[in-house]
XYZ file of C-alpha atoms in Angstrom:
354
model
C 128.541 207.169 142.389
C 129.644 209.392 139.508
C 133.377 210.140 139.302
C 134.843 212.889 137.127
C 138.408 212.030 136.051
C 140.830 214.540 134.563
C 142.144 212.706 131.480
C 143.861 215.606 129.753
C 147.252 213.926 130.285
C 146.135 210.420 129.306
C 148.764 210.243 126.547
C 151.622 211.649 128.611
C 154.485 209.293 129.465
C 154.556 208.551 133.205
C 151.210 210.046 134.194
C 149.531 208.609 131.127
C 150.799 205.081 131.807
C 149.390 205.229 135.343
C 146.044 206.608 134.160
C 145.642 204.314 131.147
C 146.473 201.316 133.323
C 143.923 202.169 135.996
C 141.023 203.334 133.803
C 139.775 199.895 132.639
C 139.589 198.734 136.251
C 137.692 201.871 137.242
C 135.191 201.232 134.469
C 134.688 197.612 135.499
C 132.559 198.758 138.454
C 129.000 199.979 139.035
C 130.136 203.619 139.035
C 129.561 206.182 136.304
C 132.393 208.302 134.940
C 132.877 211.707 133.379
C 136.150 211.707 131.432
C 137.524 215.223 130.937
C 139.916 215.679 128.037
C 140.518 215.661 124.313
C 137.783 213.669 122.581
C 140.197 211.994 120.146
C 142.344 210.763 123.035
C 139.305 209.266 124.772
C 137.149 207.962 121.917
C 138.175 204.348 122.625
C 135.990 204.595 125.749
C 132.951 206.296 124.221
C 131.032 203.063 123.604
C 131.050 202.076 127.288
C 127.656 202.579 128.923
C 128.979 204.148 132.131
C 131.186 206.718 130.347
C 130.450 210.332 129.433
C 133.202 212.243 127.657
C 133.431 215.937 128.477
C 135.559 217.571 125.802
C 138.124 219.915 127.296
C 141.231 221.273 125.605
C 142.367 223.615 128.377
C 146.083 223.045 128.898
C 147.119 221.604 132.298
C 149.130 223.986 134.503
C 147.917 227.024 132.555
C 146.415 230.360 133.533
C 143.152 229.274 131.922
C 143.063 226.227 134.179
C 143.708 228.279 137.305
C 141.528 231.306 136.568
C 139.401 230.952 133.431
C 138.329 227.319 133.338
C 135.192 227.148 131.124
C 131.997 227.507 133.153
C 130.078 225.092 130.908
C 132.620 222.346 131.657
C 132.653 223.145 135.369
C 128.870 222.892 135.460
C 129.080 219.355 134.055
C 131.958 218.318 136.330
C 130.191 219.564 139.455
C 127.246 217.278 138.736
C 129.543 214.363 139.653
C 130.105 213.143 143.216
C 133.915 213.053 143.063
C 136.677 214.758 141.081
C 139.886 212.764 140.642
C 143.096 214.194 139.194
C 145.986 211.802 138.370
C 148.445 214.687 138.810
C 148.828 217.734 141.047
C 146.898 220.208 138.886
C 143.303 221.039 139.804
C 141.091 223.386 137.744
C 139.489 226.338 139.493
C 135.798 226.133 140.310
C 135.585 222.478 141.391
C 132.956 222.293 144.164
C 132.788 218.523 144.704
C 135.316 216.523 146.810
C 138.737 216.421 145.140
C 141.218 213.518 145.212
C 144.698 213.768 143.722
C 147.677 211.578 142.887
C 151.057 213.219 143.496
C 153.652 210.898 141.997
C 156.696 212.612 143.500
C 157.888 215.978 144.710
C 161.219 215.948 142.928
C 161.449 219.689 142.277
C 161.538 220.291 146.016
C 164.111 217.549 146.615
C 166.533 218.086 143.708
C 167.738 221.705 143.376
C 168.443 223.051 139.922
C 165.849 221.137 137.899
C 164.082 224.405 137.158
C 164.602 228.135 137.513
C 163.695 229.910 140.743
C 160.474 231.113 139.174
C 159.722 227.639 137.813
C 160.352 226.127 141.233
C 158.080 228.677 142.951
C 155.275 228.030 140.455
C 155.523 224.248 140.869
C 155.502 224.494 144.653
C 152.422 226.668 144.435
C 150.675 223.938 142.425
C 151.821 221.281 144.901
C 150.537 223.253 147.891
C 147.272 224.053 146.144
C 146.703 220.359 145.399
C 147.522 219.473 148.982
C 145.075 222.011 150.389
C 142.206 221.219 148.007
C 142.461 217.418 148.113
C 140.396 215.402 150.561
C 142.935 212.593 150.297
C 146.146 212.233 148.302
C 147.467 209.131 146.565
C 151.105 208.505 145.704
C 153.173 205.706 144.166
C 155.600 204.681 146.926
C 156.242 204.958 150.649
C 159.282 207.064 149.742
C 157.156 209.599 147.871
C 154.691 209.625 150.755
C 157.483 210.534 153.175
C 158.718 213.358 150.934
C 155.222 214.784 150.445
C 154.755 214.768 154.203
C 158.126 216.444 154.630
C 157.462 219.287 152.190
C 153.693 219.765 152.400
C 152.664 218.615 155.871
C 151.047 215.773 157.795
C 147.475 217.039 157.927
C 146.140 215.073 154.946
C 145.824 211.326 154.585
C 148.299 210.072 151.987
C 147.680 206.609 150.552
C 150.229 204.565 148.604
C 148.940 203.155 145.313
C 151.956 201.672 143.554
C 152.338 201.975 139.817
C 152.218 198.727 137.833
C 153.286 196.762 134.793
C 151.295 197.352 131.612
C 149.523 194.345 130.120
C 151.396 194.673 126.824
C 154.647 193.713 128.563
C 153.006 190.595 129.967
C 151.631 189.661 126.549
C 154.831 190.271 124.580
C 156.401 187.168 122.999
C 159.847 187.696 124.475
C 160.985 184.146 123.725
C 161.035 185.015 120.010
C 163.677 187.757 120.454
C 167.398 186.953 120.543
C 169.720 188.710 122.955
C 172.167 191.294 121.611
C 175.300 192.869 123.041
C 173.466 195.997 124.132
C 173.000 197.884 127.380
C 169.803 199.942 127.623
C 169.179 203.188 129.492
C 165.669 204.695 129.473
C 165.198 208.323 130.392
C 166.481 211.829 129.815
C 169.675 213.646 130.729
C 168.280 215.548 133.686
C 170.489 215.306 136.730
C 168.281 212.934 138.698
C 168.370 210.221 136.008
C 172.078 209.604 136.620
C 173.150 209.373 132.971
C 176.393 211.195 133.698
C 177.408 208.466 136.158
C 176.511 205.768 133.633
C 178.610 207.433 130.926
C 181.655 207.530 133.215
C 181.166 203.870 134.110
C 180.599 202.881 130.490
C 183.743 204.709 129.311
C 185.817 203.010 132.026
C 184.361 199.638 131.068
C 185.134 200.334 127.397
C 188.721 201.122 128.367
C 188.839 197.645 129.925
C 187.576 195.990 126.750
C 183.773 196.170 126.951
C 182.343 195.812 123.434
C 178.637 196.172 124.221
C 176.778 199.145 122.750
C 174.930 201.568 124.984
C 171.405 202.353 123.768
C 169.848 205.521 125.187
C 166.096 205.395 124.704
C 165.120 209.020 124.625
C 165.776 212.068 122.501
C 169.021 214.009 122.156
C 167.149 217.075 120.960
C 166.125 220.205 122.870
C 169.002 220.102 125.319
C 169.649 223.094 127.513
C 173.032 224.822 127.349
C 173.938 223.285 130.727
C 173.671 219.831 129.145
C 176.425 220.412 126.581
C 179.034 218.729 128.784
C 177.087 215.462 128.690
C 176.700 215.706 124.918
C 180.453 216.170 124.525
C 181.083 213.206 126.802
C 178.760 211.030 124.718
C 180.527 212.064 121.512
C 183.961 211.339 122.983
C 183.023 207.841 124.177
C 181.419 206.518 120.983
C 179.498 203.263 120.504
C 176.377 204.976 121.902
C 173.018 204.981 120.099
C 170.219 207.508 120.647
C 166.902 206.039 119.545
C 164.853 209.228 119.701
C 161.120 208.729 120.195
C 160.121 205.098 119.648
C 156.858 203.156 119.674
C 155.807 200.798 122.459
C 156.671 197.801 120.283
C 160.134 199.184 119.543
C 160.651 199.837 123.246
C 159.738 196.266 124.130
C 162.010 194.900 121.405
C 164.955 196.949 122.700
C 164.305 195.855 126.278
C 163.793 192.230 125.359
C 166.897 191.960 123.160
C 169.200 193.832 125.553
C 171.635 191.971 127.748
C 171.168 194.497 130.541
C 169.076 197.504 131.583
C 170.882 200.069 133.715
C 168.847 202.506 135.806
C 171.356 204.827 137.547
C 168.721 207.186 138.979
C 169.447 209.543 141.847
C 165.731 210.114 142.444
C 162.463 208.452 141.401
C 158.871 208.244 142.572
C 158.480 204.600 141.545
C 160.489 203.776 138.348
C 158.913 201.295 135.928
C 161.711 200.408 133.433
C 163.389 197.778 135.673
C 160.038 196.008 136.150
C 159.374 196.170 132.419
C 162.825 194.824 131.580
C 162.583 191.915 134.015
C 159.132 191.040 132.718
C 160.734 190.694 129.278
C 163.541 188.510 130.603
C 166.327 191.083 130.869
C 168.685 191.568 133.791
C 168.684 194.939 135.533
C 171.328 196.926 137.358
C 169.934 199.762 139.464
C 171.125 202.348 141.962
C 170.517 201.675 145.636
C 168.432 204.785 146.304
C 165.732 204.228 148.966
C 162.760 204.119 146.593
C 164.342 201.462 144.354
C 165.275 199.396 147.420
C 161.622 199.693 148.476
C 159.996 198.933 145.132
C 162.344 196.119 144.076
C 162.767 194.332 147.380
C 162.586 190.601 146.667
C 163.083 190.994 142.908
C 166.121 189.505 141.108
C 167.913 192.840 140.667
C 171.520 193.917 141.176
C 172.160 197.155 143.044
C 175.187 199.431 142.747
C 176.229 202.313 144.978
C 174.342 205.430 143.934
C 176.362 207.877 141.823
C 179.475 205.688 142.162
C 180.743 205.172 138.608
C 183.485 202.769 139.685
C 181.042 200.443 141.450
C 178.699 200.698 138.485
C 181.537 199.776 136.110
C 182.500 196.745 138.209
C 178.899 195.521 138.346
C 178.501 196.079 134.593
C 181.506 193.918 133.788
C 180.512 191.299 136.344
C 176.994 190.893 134.936
C 177.912 191.060 131.259
C 180.894 188.732 131.323
C 179.423 185.807 133.159
C 179.877 182.604 131.170
C 176.182 182.492 130.260
C 173.718 185.322 129.800
C 170.908 184.987 132.309
C 167.354 185.274 131.013
C 165.161 186.174 133.926
C 161.798 184.646 134.692
C 159.975 186.584 137.387
C 157.789 184.539 139.671
C 154.059 185.220 139.409
C 153.722 186.373 143.009
C 156.275 189.132 142.354
C 154.490 190.347 139.238
C 151.195 190.343 141.106
C 152.691 192.759 143.620
C 152.218 195.620 141.153
C 148.964 195.505 139.188
C 146.692 198.302 138.036
C 143.751 196.296 139.342
C 145.161 196.800 142.850
C 145.928 200.454 142.153
C 142.391 201.198 140.940
C 140.836 199.238 143.811
C 142.725 201.221 146.469
C 141.738 204.518 144.863
C 138.070 203.579 144.523
C 137.903 202.272 148.088
C 139.046 205.668 149.391
C 136.732 207.939 147.405
C 134.026 209.429 149.583
C 131.393 211.764 148.094
C 129.996 214.641 150.121
C 126.623 213.966 151.715
């Protein structure tokens, strides 16, 4: 079987992690693959015998993708048996069976993340992916339920959890000393819960907390509606913005931190707590349904979602124990989320037209 895979977002953050993790396991089969994307992003795979790279620089979610996708590229793609997209964008002109991964449907569930026009456009892409896909994959039972709620129950939706990247498993965490830092990974969009964390952190500081808060993400390109959070950050102090950092810097921050806090109001899966625990760092996460699902059985501490007082109490409780706990996750828990499993489930459900 020949499978065409849309790899134009292979270097994106969340989507790229999922795709890069699954690709080696796809390739370790008897199938052949057409990889569609930027040649420089995909050249690491060019030496593999079952790989053909189809250079394509058409931007995802663009007019060109929807209406003017290059005919020469379409001709090559349609020679495959299957087209797989790791996101909910599908180029026009695909005539072979289409399979899609929809990671979440957050724009339908959290009002205000985009303008009315932006919301309408995104929902159009979601519905188009739903209609055109033979089957849909997603990363949690929670996301599956929300896709069903917003898009319907006519299509088969299969859960293929995200997974820990090998570099976290290989990292020499025992060589890194713990620091008095609390790490948050994400942006300041409403659903990430940073506002709640800032309130909890300020209250904890008022009670004598000396730990620094490290926000791994950029403080640039904020919208005007985000100015209140910026002012709050400035008023609290003792907060570090890292800006963009490399994978090695990320792992060092996670490994050396005393605690990762993930105060999310909404997620599709949420990898940072798994990454932190793999590196021996405690995690404190909100008790939203998807995190209760994904981290059931893991040594995590939950706090009441969007409750800054409960978050503050849990912060102080975890940080001021007599000894800092360095976690060691049992192998059976780590094996719960592997890209080998993810790729296997996807491949087992691909069915070419006959």
